[in-house]
Short mmCIF file of C-alpha atoms and ligand atoms in Angstrom, two decimals:
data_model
loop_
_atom_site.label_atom_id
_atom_site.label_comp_id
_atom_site.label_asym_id
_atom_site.label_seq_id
_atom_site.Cartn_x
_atom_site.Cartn_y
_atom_site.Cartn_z
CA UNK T 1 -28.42 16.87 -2.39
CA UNK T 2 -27.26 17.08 -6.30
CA UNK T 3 -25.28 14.06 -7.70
CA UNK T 4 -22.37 16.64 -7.54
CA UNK T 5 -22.40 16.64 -3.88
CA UNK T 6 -22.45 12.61 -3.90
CA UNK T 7 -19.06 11.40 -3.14
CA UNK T 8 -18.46 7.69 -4.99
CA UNK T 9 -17.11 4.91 -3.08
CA UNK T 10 -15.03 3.93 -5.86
CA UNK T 11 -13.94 6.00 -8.98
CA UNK T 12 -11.13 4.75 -11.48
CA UNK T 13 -7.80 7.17 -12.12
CA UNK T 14 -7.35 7.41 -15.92
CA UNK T 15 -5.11 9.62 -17.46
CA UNK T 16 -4.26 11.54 -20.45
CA UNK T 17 -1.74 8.70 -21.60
CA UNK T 18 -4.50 6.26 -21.06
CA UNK T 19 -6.71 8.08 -23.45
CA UNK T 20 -4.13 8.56 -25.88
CA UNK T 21 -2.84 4.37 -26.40
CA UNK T 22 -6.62 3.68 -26.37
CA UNK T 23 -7.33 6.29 -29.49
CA UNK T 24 -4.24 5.21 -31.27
CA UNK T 25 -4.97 1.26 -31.04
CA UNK T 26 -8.26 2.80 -32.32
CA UNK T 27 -6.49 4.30 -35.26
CA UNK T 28 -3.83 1.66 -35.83
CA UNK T 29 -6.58 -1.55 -37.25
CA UNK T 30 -5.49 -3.92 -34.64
CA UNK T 31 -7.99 -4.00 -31.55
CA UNK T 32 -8.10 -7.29 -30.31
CA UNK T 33 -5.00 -9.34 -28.35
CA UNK T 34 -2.05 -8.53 -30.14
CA UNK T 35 0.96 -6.45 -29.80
CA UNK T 36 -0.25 -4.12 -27.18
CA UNK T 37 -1.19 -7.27 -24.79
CA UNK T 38 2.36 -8.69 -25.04
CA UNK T 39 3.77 -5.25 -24.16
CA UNK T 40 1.36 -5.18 -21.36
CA UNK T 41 2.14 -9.04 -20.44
CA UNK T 42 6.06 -8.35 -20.70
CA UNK T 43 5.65 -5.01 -18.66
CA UNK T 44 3.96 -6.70 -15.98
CA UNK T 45 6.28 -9.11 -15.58
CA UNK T 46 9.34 -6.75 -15.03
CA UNK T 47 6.80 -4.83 -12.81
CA UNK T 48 6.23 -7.83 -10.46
CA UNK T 49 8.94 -10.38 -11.45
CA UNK T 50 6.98 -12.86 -12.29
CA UNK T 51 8.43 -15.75 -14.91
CA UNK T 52 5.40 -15.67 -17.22
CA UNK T 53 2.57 -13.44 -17.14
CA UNK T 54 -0.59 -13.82 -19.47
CA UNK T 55 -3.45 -10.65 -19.84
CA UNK T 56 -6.96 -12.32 -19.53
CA UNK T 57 -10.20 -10.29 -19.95
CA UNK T 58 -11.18 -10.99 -16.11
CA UNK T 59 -9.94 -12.03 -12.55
CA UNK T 60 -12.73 -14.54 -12.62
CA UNK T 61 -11.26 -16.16 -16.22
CA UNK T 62 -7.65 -16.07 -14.94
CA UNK T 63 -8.36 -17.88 -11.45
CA UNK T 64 -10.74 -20.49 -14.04
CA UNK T 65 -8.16 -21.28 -16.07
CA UNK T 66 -5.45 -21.31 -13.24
CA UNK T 67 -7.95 -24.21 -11.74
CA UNK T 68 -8.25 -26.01 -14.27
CA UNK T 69 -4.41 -25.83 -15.14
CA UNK T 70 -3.13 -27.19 -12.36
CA UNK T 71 -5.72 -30.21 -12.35
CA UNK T 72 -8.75 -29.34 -10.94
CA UNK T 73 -11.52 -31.98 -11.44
CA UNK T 74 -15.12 -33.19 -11.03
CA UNK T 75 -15.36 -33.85 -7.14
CA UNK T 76 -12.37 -32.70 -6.13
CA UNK T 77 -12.20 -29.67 -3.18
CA UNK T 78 -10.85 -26.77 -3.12
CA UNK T 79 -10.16 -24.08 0.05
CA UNK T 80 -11.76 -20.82 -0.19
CA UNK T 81 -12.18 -18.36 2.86
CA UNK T 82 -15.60 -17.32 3.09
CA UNK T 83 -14.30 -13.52 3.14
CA UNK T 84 -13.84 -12.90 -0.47
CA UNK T 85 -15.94 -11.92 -3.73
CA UNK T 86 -18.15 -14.36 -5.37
CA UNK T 87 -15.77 -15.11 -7.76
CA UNK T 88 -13.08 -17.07 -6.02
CA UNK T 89 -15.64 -19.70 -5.02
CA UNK T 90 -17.66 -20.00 -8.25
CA UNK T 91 -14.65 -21.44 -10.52
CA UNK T 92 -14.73 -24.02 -8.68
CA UNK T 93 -17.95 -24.98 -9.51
CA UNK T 94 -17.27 -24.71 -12.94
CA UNK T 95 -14.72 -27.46 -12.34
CA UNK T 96 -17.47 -29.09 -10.86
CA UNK T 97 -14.93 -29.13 -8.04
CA UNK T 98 -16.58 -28.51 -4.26
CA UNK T 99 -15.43 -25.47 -2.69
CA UNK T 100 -14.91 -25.60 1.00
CA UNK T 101 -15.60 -22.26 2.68
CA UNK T 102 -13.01 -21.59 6.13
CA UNK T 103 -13.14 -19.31 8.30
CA UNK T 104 -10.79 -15.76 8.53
CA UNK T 105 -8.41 -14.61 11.38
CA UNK T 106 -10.32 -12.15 13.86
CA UNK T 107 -7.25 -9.49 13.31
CA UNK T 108 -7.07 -8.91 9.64
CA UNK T 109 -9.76 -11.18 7.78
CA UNK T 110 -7.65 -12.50 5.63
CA UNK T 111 -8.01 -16.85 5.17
CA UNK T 112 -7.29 -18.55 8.62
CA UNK T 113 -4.53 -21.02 7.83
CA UNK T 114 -5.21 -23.29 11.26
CA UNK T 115 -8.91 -23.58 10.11
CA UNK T 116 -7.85 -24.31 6.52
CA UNK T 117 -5.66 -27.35 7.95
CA UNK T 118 -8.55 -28.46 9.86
CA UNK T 119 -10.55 -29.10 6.56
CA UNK T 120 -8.33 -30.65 4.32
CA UNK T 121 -9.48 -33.98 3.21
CA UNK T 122 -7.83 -36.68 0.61
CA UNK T 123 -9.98 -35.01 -1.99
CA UNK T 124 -8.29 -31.25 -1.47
CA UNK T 125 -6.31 -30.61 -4.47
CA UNK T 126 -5.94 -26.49 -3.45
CA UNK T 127 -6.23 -24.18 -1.49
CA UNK T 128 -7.41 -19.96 -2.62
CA UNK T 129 -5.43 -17.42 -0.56
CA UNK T 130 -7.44 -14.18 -0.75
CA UNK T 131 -5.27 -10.56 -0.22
CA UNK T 132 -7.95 -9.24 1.42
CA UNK T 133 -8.31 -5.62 1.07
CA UNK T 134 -4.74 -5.72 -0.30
CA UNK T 135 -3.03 -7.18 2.87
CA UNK T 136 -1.38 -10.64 2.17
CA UNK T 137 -2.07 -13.32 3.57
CA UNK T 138 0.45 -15.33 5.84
CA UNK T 139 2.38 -16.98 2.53
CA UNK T 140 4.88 -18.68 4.53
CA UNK T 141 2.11 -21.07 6.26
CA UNK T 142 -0.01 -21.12 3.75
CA UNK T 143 3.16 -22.62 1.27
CA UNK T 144 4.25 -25.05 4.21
CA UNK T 145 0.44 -26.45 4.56
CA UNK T 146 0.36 -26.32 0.82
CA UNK T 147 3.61 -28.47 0.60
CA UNK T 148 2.66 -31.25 3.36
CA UNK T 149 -0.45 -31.78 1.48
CA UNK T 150 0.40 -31.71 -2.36
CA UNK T 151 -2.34 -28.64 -2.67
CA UNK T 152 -1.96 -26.22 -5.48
CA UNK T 153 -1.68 -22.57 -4.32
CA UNK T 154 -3.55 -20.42 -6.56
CA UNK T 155 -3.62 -16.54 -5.68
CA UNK T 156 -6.97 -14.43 -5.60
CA UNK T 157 -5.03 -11.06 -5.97
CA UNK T 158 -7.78 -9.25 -7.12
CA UNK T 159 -6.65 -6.82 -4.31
CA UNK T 160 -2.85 -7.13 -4.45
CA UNK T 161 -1.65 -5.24 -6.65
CA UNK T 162 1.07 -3.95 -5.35
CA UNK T 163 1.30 -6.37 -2.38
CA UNK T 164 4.33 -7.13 -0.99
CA UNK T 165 4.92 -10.07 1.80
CA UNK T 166 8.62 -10.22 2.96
CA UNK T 167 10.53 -8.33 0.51
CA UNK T 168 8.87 -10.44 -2.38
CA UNK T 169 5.71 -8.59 -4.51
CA UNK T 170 2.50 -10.93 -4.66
CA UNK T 171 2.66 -13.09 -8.06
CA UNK T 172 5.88 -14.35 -7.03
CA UNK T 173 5.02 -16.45 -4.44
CA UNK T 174 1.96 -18.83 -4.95
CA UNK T 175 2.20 -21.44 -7.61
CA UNK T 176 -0.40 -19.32 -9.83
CA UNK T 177 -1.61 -16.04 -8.98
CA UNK T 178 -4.09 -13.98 -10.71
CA UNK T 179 -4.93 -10.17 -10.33
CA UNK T 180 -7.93 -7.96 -11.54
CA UNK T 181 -8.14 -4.90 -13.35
CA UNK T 182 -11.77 -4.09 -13.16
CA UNK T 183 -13.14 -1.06 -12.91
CA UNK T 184 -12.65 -0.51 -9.55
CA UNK T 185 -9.56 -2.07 -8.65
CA UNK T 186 -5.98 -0.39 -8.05
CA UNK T 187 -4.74 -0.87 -11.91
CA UNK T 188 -7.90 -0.76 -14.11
CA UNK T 189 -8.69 -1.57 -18.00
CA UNK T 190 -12.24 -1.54 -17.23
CA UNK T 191 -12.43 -5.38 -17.71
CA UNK T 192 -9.25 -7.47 -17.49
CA UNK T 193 -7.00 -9.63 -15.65
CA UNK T 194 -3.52 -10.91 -15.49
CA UNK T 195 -2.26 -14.41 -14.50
CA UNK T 196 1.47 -14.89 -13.13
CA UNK T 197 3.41 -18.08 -12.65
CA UNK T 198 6.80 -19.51 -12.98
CA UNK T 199 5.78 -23.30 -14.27
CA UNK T 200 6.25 -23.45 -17.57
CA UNK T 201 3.67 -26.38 -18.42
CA UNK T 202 0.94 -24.40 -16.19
CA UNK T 203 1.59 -21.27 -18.29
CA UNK T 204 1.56 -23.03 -21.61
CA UNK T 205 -2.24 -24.81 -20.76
CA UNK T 206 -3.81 -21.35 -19.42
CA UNK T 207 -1.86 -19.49 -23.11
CA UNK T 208 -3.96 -22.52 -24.71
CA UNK T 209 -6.76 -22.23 -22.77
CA UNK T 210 -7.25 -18.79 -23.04
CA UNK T 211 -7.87 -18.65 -26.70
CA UNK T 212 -10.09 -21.81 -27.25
CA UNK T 213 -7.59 -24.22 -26.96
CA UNK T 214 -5.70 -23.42 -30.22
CA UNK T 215 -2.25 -23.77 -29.91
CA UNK T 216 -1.92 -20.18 -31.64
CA UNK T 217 -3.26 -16.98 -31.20
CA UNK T 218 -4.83 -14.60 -34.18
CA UNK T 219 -2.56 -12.10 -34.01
CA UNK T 220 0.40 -14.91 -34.86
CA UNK T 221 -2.52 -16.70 -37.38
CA UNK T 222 -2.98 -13.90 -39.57
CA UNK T 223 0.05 -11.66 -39.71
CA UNK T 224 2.52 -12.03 -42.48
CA UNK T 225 4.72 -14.36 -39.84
CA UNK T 226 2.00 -16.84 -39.07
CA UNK T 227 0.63 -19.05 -40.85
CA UNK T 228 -3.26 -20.19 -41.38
CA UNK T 229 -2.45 -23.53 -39.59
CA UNK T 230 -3.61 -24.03 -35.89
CA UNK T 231 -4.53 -26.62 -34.05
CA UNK T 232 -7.42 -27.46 -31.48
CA UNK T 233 -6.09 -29.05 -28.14
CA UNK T 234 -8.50 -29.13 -26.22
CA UNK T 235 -12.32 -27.28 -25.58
CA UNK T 236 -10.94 -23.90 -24.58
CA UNK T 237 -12.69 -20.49 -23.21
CA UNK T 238 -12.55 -17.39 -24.55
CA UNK T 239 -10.75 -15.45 -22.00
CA UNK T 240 -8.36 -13.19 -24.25
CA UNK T 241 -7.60 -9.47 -23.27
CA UNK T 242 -8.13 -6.72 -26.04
CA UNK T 243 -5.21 -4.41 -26.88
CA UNK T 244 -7.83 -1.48 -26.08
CA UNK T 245 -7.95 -3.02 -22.89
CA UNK T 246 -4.37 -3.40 -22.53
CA UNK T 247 -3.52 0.34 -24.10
CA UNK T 248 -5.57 1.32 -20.89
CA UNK T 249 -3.40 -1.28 -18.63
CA UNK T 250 0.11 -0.43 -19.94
CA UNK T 251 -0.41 3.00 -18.36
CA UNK T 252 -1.98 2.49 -15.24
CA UNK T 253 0.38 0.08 -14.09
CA UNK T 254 3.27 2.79 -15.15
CA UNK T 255 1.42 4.58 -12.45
CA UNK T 256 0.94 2.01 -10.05
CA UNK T 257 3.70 3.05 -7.56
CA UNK T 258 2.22 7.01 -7.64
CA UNK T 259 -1.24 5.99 -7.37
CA UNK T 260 -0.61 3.60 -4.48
CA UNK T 261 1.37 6.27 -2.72
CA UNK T 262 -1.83 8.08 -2.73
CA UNK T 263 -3.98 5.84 -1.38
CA UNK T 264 -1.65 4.92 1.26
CA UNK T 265 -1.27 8.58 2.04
CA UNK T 266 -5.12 8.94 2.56
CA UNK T 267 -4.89 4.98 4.21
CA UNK T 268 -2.72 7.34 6.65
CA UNK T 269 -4.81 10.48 7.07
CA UNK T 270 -7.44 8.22 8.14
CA UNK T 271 -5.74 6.43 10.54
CA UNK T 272 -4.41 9.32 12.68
CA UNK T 273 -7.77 11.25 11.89
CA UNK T 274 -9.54 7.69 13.50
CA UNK T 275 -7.42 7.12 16.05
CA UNK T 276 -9.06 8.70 18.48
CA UNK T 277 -12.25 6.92 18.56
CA UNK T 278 -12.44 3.61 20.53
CA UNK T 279 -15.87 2.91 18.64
CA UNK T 280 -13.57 1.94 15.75
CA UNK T 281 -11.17 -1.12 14.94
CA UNK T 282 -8.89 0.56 11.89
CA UNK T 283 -6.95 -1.70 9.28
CA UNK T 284 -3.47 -1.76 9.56
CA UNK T 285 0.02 -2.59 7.75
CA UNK T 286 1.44 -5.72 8.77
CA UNK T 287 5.00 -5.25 9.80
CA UNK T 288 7.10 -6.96 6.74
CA UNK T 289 4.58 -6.49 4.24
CA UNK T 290 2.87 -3.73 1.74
CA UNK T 291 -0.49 -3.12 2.32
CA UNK T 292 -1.55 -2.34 -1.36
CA UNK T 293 -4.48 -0.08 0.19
CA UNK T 294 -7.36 -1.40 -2.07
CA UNK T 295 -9.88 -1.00 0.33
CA UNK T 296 -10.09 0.81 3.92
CA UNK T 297 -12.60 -1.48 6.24
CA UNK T 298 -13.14 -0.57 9.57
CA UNK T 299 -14.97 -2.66 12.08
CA UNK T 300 -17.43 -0.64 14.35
CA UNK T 301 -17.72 -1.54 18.16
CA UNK T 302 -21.07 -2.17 18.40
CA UNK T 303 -20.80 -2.62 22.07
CA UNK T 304 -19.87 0.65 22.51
CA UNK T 305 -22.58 2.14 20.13
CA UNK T 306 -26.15 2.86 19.70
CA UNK T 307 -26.51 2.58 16.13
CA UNK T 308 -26.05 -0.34 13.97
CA UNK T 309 -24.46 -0.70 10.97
CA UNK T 310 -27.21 -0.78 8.96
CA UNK T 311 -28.01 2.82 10.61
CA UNK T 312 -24.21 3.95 9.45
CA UNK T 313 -24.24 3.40 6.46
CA UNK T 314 -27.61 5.30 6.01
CA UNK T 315 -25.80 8.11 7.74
CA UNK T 316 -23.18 7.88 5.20
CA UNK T 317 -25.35 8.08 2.23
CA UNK T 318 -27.71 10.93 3.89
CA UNK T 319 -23.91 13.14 4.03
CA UNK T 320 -23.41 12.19 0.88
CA UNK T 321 -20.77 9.52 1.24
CA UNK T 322 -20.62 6.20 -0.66
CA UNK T 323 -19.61 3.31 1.35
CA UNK T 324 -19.65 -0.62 1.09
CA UNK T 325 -19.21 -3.59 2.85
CA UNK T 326 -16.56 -6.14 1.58
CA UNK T 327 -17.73 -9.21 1.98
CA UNK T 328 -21.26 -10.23 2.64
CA UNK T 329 -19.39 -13.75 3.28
CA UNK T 330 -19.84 -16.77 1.02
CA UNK T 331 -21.26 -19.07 3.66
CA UNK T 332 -23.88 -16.88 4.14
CA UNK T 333 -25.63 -16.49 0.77
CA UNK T 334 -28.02 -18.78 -0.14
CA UNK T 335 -26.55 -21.08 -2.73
CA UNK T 336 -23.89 -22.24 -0.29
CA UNK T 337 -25.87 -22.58 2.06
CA UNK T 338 -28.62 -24.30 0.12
CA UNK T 339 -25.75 -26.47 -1.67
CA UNK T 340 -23.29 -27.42 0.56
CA UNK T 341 -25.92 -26.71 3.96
CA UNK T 342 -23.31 -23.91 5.18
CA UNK T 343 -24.41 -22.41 8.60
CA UNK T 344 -23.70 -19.13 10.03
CA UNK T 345 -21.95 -20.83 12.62
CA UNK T 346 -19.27 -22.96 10.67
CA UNK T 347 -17.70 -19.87 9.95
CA UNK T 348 -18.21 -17.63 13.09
CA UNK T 349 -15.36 -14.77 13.18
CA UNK T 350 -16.87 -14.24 9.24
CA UNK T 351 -20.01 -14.52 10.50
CA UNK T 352 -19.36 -11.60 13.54
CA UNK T 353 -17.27 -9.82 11.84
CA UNK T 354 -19.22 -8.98 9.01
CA UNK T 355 -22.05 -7.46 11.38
CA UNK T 356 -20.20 -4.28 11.93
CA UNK T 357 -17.59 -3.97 9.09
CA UNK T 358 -18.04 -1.08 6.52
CA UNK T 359 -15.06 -0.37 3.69
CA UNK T 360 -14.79 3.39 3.23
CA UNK T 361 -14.20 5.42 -0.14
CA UNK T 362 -10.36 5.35 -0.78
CA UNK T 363 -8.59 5.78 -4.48
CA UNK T 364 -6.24 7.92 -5.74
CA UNK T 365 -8.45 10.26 -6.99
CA UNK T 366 -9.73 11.36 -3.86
CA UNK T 367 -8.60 14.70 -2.71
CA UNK T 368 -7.56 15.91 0.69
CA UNK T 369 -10.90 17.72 1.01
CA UNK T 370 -13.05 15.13 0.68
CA UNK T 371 -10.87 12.89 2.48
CA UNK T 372 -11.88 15.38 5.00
CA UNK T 373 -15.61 15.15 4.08
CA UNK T 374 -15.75 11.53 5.10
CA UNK T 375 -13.57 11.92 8.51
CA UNK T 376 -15.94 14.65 9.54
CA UNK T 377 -19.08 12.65 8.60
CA UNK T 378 -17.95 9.22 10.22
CA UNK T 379 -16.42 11.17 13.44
CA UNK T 380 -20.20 13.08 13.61
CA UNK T 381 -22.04 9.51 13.34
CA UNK T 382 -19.50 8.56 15.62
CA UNK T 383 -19.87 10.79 18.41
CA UNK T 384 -24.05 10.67 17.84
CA UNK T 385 -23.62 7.44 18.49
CA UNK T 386 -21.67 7.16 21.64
CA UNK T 387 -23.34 4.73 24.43
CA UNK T 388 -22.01 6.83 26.86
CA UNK T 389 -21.77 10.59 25.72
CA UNK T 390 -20.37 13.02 28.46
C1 LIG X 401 -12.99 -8.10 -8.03
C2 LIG X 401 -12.69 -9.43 -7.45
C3 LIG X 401 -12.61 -10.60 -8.23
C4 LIG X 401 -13.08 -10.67 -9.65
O1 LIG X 401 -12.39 -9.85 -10.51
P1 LIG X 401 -12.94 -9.67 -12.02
O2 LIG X 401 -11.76 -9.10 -12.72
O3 LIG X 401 -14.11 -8.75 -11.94
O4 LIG X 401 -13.31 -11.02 -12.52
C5 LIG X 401 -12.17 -11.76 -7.64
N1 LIG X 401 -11.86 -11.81 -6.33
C6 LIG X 401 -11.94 -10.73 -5.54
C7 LIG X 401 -11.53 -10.84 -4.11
C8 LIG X 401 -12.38 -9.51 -6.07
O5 LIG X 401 -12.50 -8.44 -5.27
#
């Protein structure tokens, strides 16, 4: 097989206009956070209609600094389902906060709310809603558990982009929410992020915080309306987004709506192509939301198979098809489970689950033919693997 043949699981959608911002903030002598980041910033919030929006250089540094903004300290605890990336649980350590892992819902794997009640303790300052996939989450409970406890609701929508729950687009809801634009995510700049909130004190500390804790950015330092006076507030990070980054952004997220209309149409395609086959459990759109069609995991019935998944997925990469599995889950690896003494079995719809899910290529980019290409090589393991063929 020649790489050519190889069909990536994930491949980013960058066009000519994305090329063209990125050569003339090349050109123009400003290439760090500046002018183009505030466009970006102020286009994302008309995009979402969000209050305040602030361009980070990762998901990981916006959820950090939306931690630590809305008071997260030494010892404290924070809910995180045990479905997500590493990411989402490791900013609480830096807090040297304790994450508490909880288990998903059987039907879509997004964060089980019932379980997440179940663990709250007097030390539970928030709680981490994850979009799997690009699915929301159930808001409305997740807000009323959020409210009878005090918690701070702080959006992993590293997925979500554009999510919709009940009319309203994810980073409107939660009381922070923060999105990712890495390289394989629905709205790329290679590296970045974006944080949205409507509290003005949170989005004041994580404009701060960003940018070492100085109360003023470079680009307002140094240009002919600044001045050379700042001030240090507090021991920031370094978490500021480029304006080559953001030249990159501006345009994909002009494209969002076209590029998710393309994935859903393929989301589709595989659906009805799927359908058929009772071996399979197939995502789906929740009515009253938009599935943002990140990822496409299906769930194999291993009961009614003879192959693992293990054995799929080597039949997907001997046709030539990259796949993945999203997420090996959190209570599983060893640091939680060396750390906090997590067992397989305190989370054990992750812990099933996971044994025969596998997330299939899907992005814009793909074309109907090798849309095709993965049908026909998933409906041929399929049928090979039947437990009862005839
Ligand atoms: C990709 C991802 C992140 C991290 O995003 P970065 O921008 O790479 O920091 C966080 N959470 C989830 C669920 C992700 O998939």
């Amino acid at each position: 097989m020649t790489a050519a043949e190889f069909l990536p699981f994930a491949l980013p959608d960058i066009g000519e206009a994305e090329i063209a911002e990125v050569v003339e903030t090349l050109r123009s002598g400003w290439i760090t956070t500046g002018a183009r980041t505030r466009q970006f910033e102020a286009e994302f919030a008309a995009y979402t209609g969000a209050k305040h929006t602030l361009a980070v250089n990762s998901c990981t540094a916006a959820l950090h600094l939306a931690l630590e903004a809305v008071g997260v300290k030494r010892d404290d605890e924070v809910l995180v389902p045990t479905v997500t990336f590493a990411a989402t649980a490791e900013v609480v350590r830096y807090l040297d906060a304790k994450p508490v892992l909880v288990d998903c819902r059987a039907d879509d794997l997004t964060l089980d709310v019932e379980r997440a009640a179940a663990a709250v303790t007097p030390r539970t300052k928030a709680i981490i809603p994850v979009h799997y996939s690009g699915t929301p989450c159930d808001m409305d409970a997740i807000m009323a558990l959020a409210k009878r406890h005090g918690l701070a609701v702080v959006e992993d929508a590293a997925h979500a982009l554009p999510t919709e729950y009940k009319g309203r687009k994810v980073g409107t809801i939660g009381d922070i929410t923060c999105f990712s634009f890495y390289a394989t995510k629905t709205v790329t700049t290679g590296e970045g992020g974006m944080v949205t909130t409507a509290n003005d004190a949170w989005a004041d500390r994580m404009r701060v915080m960003c940018l070492h804790g100085i109360s003023k950015d470079a680009w307002k330092r140094y240009t002919a309306s600044g001045s050379w006076y700042y001030e240090i507030q507090a021991p920031g990070y370094k978490y500021n987004l480029t304006d080559i980054a953001s030249a990159i952004g501006i345009h994909q997220l002009r494209r969002c709506e076209e590029m998710w209309r393309r994935r859903r149409e393929l989301a589709m395609y595989y659906r009805e192509a799927f359908g058929q086959f009772e071996e399979l459990e197939l995502p789906a759109e929740r009515p009253g939301t938009r599935h943002a069609w990140h990822l496409f995991p299906i769930r194999l019935r291993l009961e009614k198979l003879t192959l693992n998944r293990a054995a799929f997925m080597d039949g997907l990469r001997e046709a030539g098809i990259g796949a993945s599995v999203h997420f090996i889950p959190l209570h599983l690896h060893p640091y939680y489970r060396d750390t906090y003494g997590c067992k397989p079995q305190d989370c054990p719809v992750a812990a099933r689950e996971y044994e025969r899910l596998v997330s299939l290529p899907l992005y814009s980019k793909m074309t109907d033919a090798e849309a095709r290409r993965v049908v026909a090589a998933v409906s041929r393991l399929l049928v090979r693997g039947r437990l009862n063929r005839g």
